[in-house]
Coordinates of C-alpha atoms in Angstrom, one line a residue:
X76 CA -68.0 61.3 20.8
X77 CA -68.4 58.1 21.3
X78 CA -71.8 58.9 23.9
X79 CA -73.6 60.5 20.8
X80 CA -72.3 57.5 19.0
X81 CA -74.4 55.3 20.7
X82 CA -77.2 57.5 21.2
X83 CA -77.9 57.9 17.3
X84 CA -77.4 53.6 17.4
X85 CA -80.5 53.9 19.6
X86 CA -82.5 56.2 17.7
X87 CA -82.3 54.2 14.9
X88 CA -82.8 51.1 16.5
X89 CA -86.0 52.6 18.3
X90 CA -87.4 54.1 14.6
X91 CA -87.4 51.3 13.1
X92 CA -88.7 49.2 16.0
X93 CA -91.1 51.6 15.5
X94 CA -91.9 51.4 11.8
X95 CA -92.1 48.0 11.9
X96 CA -94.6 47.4 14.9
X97 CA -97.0 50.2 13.0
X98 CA -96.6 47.9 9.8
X99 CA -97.8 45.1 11.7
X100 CA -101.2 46.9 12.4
X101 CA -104.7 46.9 10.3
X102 CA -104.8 50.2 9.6
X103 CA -106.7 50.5 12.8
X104 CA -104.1 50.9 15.1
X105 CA -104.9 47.7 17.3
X106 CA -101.9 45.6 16.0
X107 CA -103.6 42.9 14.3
X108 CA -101.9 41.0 11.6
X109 CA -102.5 41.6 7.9
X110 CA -101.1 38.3 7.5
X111 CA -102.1 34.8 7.1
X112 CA -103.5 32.9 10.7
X113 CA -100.5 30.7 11.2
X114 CA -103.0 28.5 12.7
X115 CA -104.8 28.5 8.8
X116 CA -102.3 26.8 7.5
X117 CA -102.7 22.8 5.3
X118 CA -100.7 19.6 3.7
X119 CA -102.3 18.4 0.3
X120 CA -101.0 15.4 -0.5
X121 CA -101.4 14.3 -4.7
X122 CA -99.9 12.1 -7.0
X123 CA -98.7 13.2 -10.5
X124 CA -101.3 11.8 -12.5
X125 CA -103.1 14.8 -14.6
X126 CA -106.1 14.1 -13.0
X127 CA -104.9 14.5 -9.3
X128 CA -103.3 17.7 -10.3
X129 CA -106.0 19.7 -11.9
X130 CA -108.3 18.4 -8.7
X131 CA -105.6 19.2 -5.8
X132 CA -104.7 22.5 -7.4
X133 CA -108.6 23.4 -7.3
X134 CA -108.8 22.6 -4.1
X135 CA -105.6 24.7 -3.6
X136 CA -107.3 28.0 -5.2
X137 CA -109.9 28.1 -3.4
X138 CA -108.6 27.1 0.5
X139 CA -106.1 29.6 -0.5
X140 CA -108.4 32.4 -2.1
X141 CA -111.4 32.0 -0.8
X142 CA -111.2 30.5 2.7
X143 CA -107.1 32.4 3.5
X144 CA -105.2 29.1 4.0
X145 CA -101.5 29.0 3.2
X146 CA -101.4 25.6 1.6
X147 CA -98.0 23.4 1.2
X148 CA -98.4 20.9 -2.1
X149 CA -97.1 17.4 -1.3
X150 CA -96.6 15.9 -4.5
X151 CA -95.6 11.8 -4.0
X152 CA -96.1 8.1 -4.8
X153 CA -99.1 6.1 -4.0
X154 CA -98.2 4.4 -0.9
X155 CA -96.5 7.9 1.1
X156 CA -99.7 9.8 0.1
X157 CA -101.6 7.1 2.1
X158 CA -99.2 7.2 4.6
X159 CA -98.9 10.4 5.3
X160 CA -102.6 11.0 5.9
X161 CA -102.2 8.1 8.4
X162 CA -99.8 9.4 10.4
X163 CA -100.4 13.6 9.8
X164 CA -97.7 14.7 7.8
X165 CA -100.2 15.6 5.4
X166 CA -103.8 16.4 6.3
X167 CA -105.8 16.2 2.9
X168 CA -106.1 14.4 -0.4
X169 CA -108.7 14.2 -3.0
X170 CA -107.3 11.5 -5.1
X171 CA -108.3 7.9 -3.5
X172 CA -109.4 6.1 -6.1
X173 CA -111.8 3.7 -4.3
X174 CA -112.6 0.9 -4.0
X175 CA -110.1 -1.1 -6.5
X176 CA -107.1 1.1 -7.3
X177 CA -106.3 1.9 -4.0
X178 CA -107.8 -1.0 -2.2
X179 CA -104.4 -2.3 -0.8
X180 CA -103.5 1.2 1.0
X181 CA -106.9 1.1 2.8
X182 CA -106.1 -2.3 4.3
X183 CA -103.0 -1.0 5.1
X184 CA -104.3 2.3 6.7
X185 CA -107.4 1.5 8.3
X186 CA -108.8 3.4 11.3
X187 CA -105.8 5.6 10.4
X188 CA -107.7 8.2 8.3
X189 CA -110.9 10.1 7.6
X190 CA -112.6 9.1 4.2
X191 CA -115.3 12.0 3.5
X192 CA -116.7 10.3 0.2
X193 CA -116.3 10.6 -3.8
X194 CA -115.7 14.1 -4.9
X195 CA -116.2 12.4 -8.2
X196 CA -117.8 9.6 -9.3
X197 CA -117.5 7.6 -12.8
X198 CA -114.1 7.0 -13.4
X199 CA -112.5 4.1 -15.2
X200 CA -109.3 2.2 -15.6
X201 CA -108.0 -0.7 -17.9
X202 CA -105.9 -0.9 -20.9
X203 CA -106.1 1.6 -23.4
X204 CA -105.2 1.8 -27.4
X205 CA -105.4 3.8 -30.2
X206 CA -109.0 3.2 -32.5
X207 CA -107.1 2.4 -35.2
X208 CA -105.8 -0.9 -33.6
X209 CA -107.9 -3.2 -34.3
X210 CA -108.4 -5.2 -31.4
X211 CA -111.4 -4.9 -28.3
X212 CA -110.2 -7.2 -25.9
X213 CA -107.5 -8.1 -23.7
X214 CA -108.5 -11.5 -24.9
X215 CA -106.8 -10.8 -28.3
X216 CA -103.7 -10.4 -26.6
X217 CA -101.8 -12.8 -29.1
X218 CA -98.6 -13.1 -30.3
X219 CA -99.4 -11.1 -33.4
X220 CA -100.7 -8.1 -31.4
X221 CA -97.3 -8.4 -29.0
X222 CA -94.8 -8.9 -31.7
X223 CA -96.3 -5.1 -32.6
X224 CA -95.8 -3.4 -29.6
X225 CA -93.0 -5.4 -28.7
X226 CA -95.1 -7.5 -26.3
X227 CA -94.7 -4.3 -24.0
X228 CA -98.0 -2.3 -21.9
X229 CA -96.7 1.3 -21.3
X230 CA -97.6 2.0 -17.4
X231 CA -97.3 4.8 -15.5
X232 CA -95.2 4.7 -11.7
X233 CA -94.4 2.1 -10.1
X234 CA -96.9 0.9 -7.3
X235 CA -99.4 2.9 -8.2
X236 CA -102.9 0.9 -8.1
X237 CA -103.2 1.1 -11.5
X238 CA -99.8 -0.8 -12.0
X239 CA -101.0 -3.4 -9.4
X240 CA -104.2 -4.3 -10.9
X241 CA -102.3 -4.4 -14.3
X242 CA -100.0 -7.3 -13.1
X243 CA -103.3 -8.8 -12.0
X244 CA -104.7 -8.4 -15.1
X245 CA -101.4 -10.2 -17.1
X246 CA -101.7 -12.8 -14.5
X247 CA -105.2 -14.2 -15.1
X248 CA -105.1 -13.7 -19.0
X249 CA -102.3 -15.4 -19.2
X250 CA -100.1 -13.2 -20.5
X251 CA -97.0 -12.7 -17.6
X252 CA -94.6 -15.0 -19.1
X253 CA -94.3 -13.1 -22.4
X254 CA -95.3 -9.3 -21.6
X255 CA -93.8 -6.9 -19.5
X256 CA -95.3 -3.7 -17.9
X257 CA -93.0 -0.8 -18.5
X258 CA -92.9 1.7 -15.1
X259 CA -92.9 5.0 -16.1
X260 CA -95.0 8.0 -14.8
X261 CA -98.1 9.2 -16.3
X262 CA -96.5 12.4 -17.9
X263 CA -93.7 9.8 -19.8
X264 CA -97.1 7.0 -20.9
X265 CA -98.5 10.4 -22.4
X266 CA -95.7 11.4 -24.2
X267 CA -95.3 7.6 -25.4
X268 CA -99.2 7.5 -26.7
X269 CA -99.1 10.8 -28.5
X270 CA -95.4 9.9 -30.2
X271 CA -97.1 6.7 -31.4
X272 CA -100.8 8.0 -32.1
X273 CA -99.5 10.9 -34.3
X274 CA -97.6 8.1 -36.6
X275 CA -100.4 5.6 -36.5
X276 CA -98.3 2.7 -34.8
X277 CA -99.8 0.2 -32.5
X278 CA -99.4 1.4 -28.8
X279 CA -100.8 -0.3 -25.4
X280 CA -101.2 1.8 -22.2
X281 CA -102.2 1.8 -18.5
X282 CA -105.2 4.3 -18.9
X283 CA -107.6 6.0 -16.7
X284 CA -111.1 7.9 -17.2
X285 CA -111.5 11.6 -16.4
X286 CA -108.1 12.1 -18.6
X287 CA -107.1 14.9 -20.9
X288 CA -105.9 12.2 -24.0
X289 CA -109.7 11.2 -24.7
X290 CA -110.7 14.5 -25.9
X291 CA -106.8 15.1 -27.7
X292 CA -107.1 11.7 -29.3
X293 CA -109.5 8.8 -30.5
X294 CA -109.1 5.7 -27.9
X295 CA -110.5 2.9 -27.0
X296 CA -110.0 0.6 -23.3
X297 CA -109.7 -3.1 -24.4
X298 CA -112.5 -5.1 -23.0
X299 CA -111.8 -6.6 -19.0
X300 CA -114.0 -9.9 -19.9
X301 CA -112.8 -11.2 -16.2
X302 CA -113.6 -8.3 -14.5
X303 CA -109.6 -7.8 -13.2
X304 CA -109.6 -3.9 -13.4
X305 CA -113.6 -4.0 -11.5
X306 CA -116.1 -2.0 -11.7
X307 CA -116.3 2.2 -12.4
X308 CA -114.4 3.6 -9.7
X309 CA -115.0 7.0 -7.6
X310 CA -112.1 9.5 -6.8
X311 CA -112.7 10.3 -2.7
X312 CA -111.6 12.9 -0.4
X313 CA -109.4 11.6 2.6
X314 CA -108.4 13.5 5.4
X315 CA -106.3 12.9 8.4
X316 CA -107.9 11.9 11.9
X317 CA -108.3 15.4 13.8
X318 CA -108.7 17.4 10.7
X319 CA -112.3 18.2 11.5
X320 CA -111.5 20.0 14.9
X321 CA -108.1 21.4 14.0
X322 CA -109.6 23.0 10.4
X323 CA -113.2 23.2 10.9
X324 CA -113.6 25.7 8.3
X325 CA -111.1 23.5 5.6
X326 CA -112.7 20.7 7.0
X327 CA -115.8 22.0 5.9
X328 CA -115.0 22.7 2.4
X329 CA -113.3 19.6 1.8
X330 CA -116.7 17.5 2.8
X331 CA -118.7 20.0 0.4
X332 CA -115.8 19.3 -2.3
X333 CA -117.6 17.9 -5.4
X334 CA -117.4 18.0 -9.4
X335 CA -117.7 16.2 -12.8
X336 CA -115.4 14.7 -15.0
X337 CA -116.2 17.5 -17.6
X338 CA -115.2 20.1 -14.8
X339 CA -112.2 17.9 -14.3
X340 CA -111.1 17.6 -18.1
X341 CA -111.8 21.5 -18.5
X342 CA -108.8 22.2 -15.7
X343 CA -106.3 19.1 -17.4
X344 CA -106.9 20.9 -21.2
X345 CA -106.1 24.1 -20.3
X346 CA -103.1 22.7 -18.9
X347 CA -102.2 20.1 -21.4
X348 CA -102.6 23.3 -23.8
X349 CA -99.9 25.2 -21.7
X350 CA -101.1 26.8 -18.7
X351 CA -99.2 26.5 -15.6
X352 CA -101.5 24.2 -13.2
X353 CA -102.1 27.7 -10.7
X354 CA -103.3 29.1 -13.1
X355 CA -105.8 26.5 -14.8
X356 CA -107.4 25.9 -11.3
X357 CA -107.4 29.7 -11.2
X358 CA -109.6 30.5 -14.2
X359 CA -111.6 26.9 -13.7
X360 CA -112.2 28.9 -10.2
X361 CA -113.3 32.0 -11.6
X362 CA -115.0 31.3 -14.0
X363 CA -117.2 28.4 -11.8
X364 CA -118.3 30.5 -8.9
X365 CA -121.7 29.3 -8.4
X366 CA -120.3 25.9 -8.0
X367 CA -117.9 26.9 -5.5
X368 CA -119.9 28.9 -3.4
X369 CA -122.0 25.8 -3.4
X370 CA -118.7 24.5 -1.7
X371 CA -118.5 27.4 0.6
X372 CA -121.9 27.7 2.2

């Protein structure tokens, strides 16, 4: 009894063995994997700034869909984005905002990464206010003005570029001693700006061009008379060292990687209006396919 016992345990154990190897096959009967190359497989690194997610969740869709990547998300701060380029434990980003913001995490990273240019050029940061304030520079930072807004800038998180250049910025106008930067993150500063804009109180925040609240709201950035928050800045693609022989074909797209700040802003509405970020960058995708395959070729 117990012989046939065992011998149905190894029947069974055999047909399924079985089952399972011819599930593994094409259809074709030569055992190839339906599944994902394990070898196609890549670290995004982002911030959590609504610009940096509509971008890396493009570039997501389409290394995913188009190209057959599996593709891990890293969402961090400033600095460990940087850093983990540097030393591999990511292997992309396409949110370096050169050559201010991030200027400090070059210095700190150099020879350690791959910078394959703007993906997107014309971007802007500063200090940002409602147009119904009715100041235009930082200049006009006085007492008055602070009194109203509690002699407190709204700012996103801490040690992000933006942040950095804003103590800058308090520093040379002369402001440090009496106003204080609020750390946040971009999705609190948001929430802040619309709660103030929608009752017409003074508000000042950290702000940043392609973003989703210039076409919700009417703003205005202060004027940088000193030139502290530079010039327009362009959003680059970074990759680890390696990338280019490990991921040709990702490689290759990521070079190719290019849009606007309109293509940008179509991505951050659609989300700011309730879509989940997968599926913004999936209709942006779809509905964008000449400028992809552009990508692609």
């Amino acid at each position: 009894m117990k012989l046939k016992k065992w011998s149905l345990l190894v029947a069974i154990v055999t047909a399924l063995s079985l089952l399972a190897a011819c599930g593994s096959t094409n259809g074709d009967g030569n055992g190839t994997s339906t599944g994902k190359d394990p070898k196609k497989e890549i670290k995004l690194a982002y911030v959590a700034w609504d610009s940096e997610i509509a971008s890396t969740n493009v570039v997501r869709e389409v290394l995913e869909q188009k190209l057959g990547y599996k593709v891990d998300m890293l969402q961090v701060d400033a600095g460990p984005m940087w850093s983990g380029i540097s030393n591999g434990s990511a292997d992309a980003m396409v949110a370096a905002w050169l050559p201010t913001t991030h200027e400090s995490y070059v210095k700190d990273n150099e020879g350690k990464f791959e910078d394959l240019g703007p993906n997107l050029v014309g971007t802007k940061l500063g200090l940002v206010i409602p147009s119904y304030m009715d100041i235009t520079s930082i200049e006009d930072l006085n007492d008055a003005v602070g009194e109203s807004v509690k002699h407190t800038i709204v700012g996103i998180e801490p040690g992000a570029g933006l942040m950095m250049a804003t103590e800058k910025v308090l520093e040379e106008y002369g402001l440090a001693d009496n106003w204080k930067l609020l750390s946040s993150s971009s999705a609190a500063m948001t929430q802040e700006l619309e709660k103030a804009y929608a009752n017409e109180e003074p508000i000042i925040i950290t702000g940043w061009t392609p973003h989703w609240k210039f076409a919700k709201m009417d703003l205005k950035y202060l004027e940088d008379p000193k030139g502290v928050y530079g010039q327009d800045e362009q959003i680059h693609t970074i990759v680890r060292n390696g990338l280019k022989d490990a991921q040709p074909e990702a490689y290759a797209f990521l070079d190719a990687f290019e849009w606007s700040a309109d293509d940008m802003a179509e991505v951050m509405i659609q989300i700011v209006e309730g879509a989940s970020p997968e599926a913004a960058a999936k209709a942006w995708v779809e509905a964008n396919s000449d400028k992809v395959d552009a990508w692609l070729k």
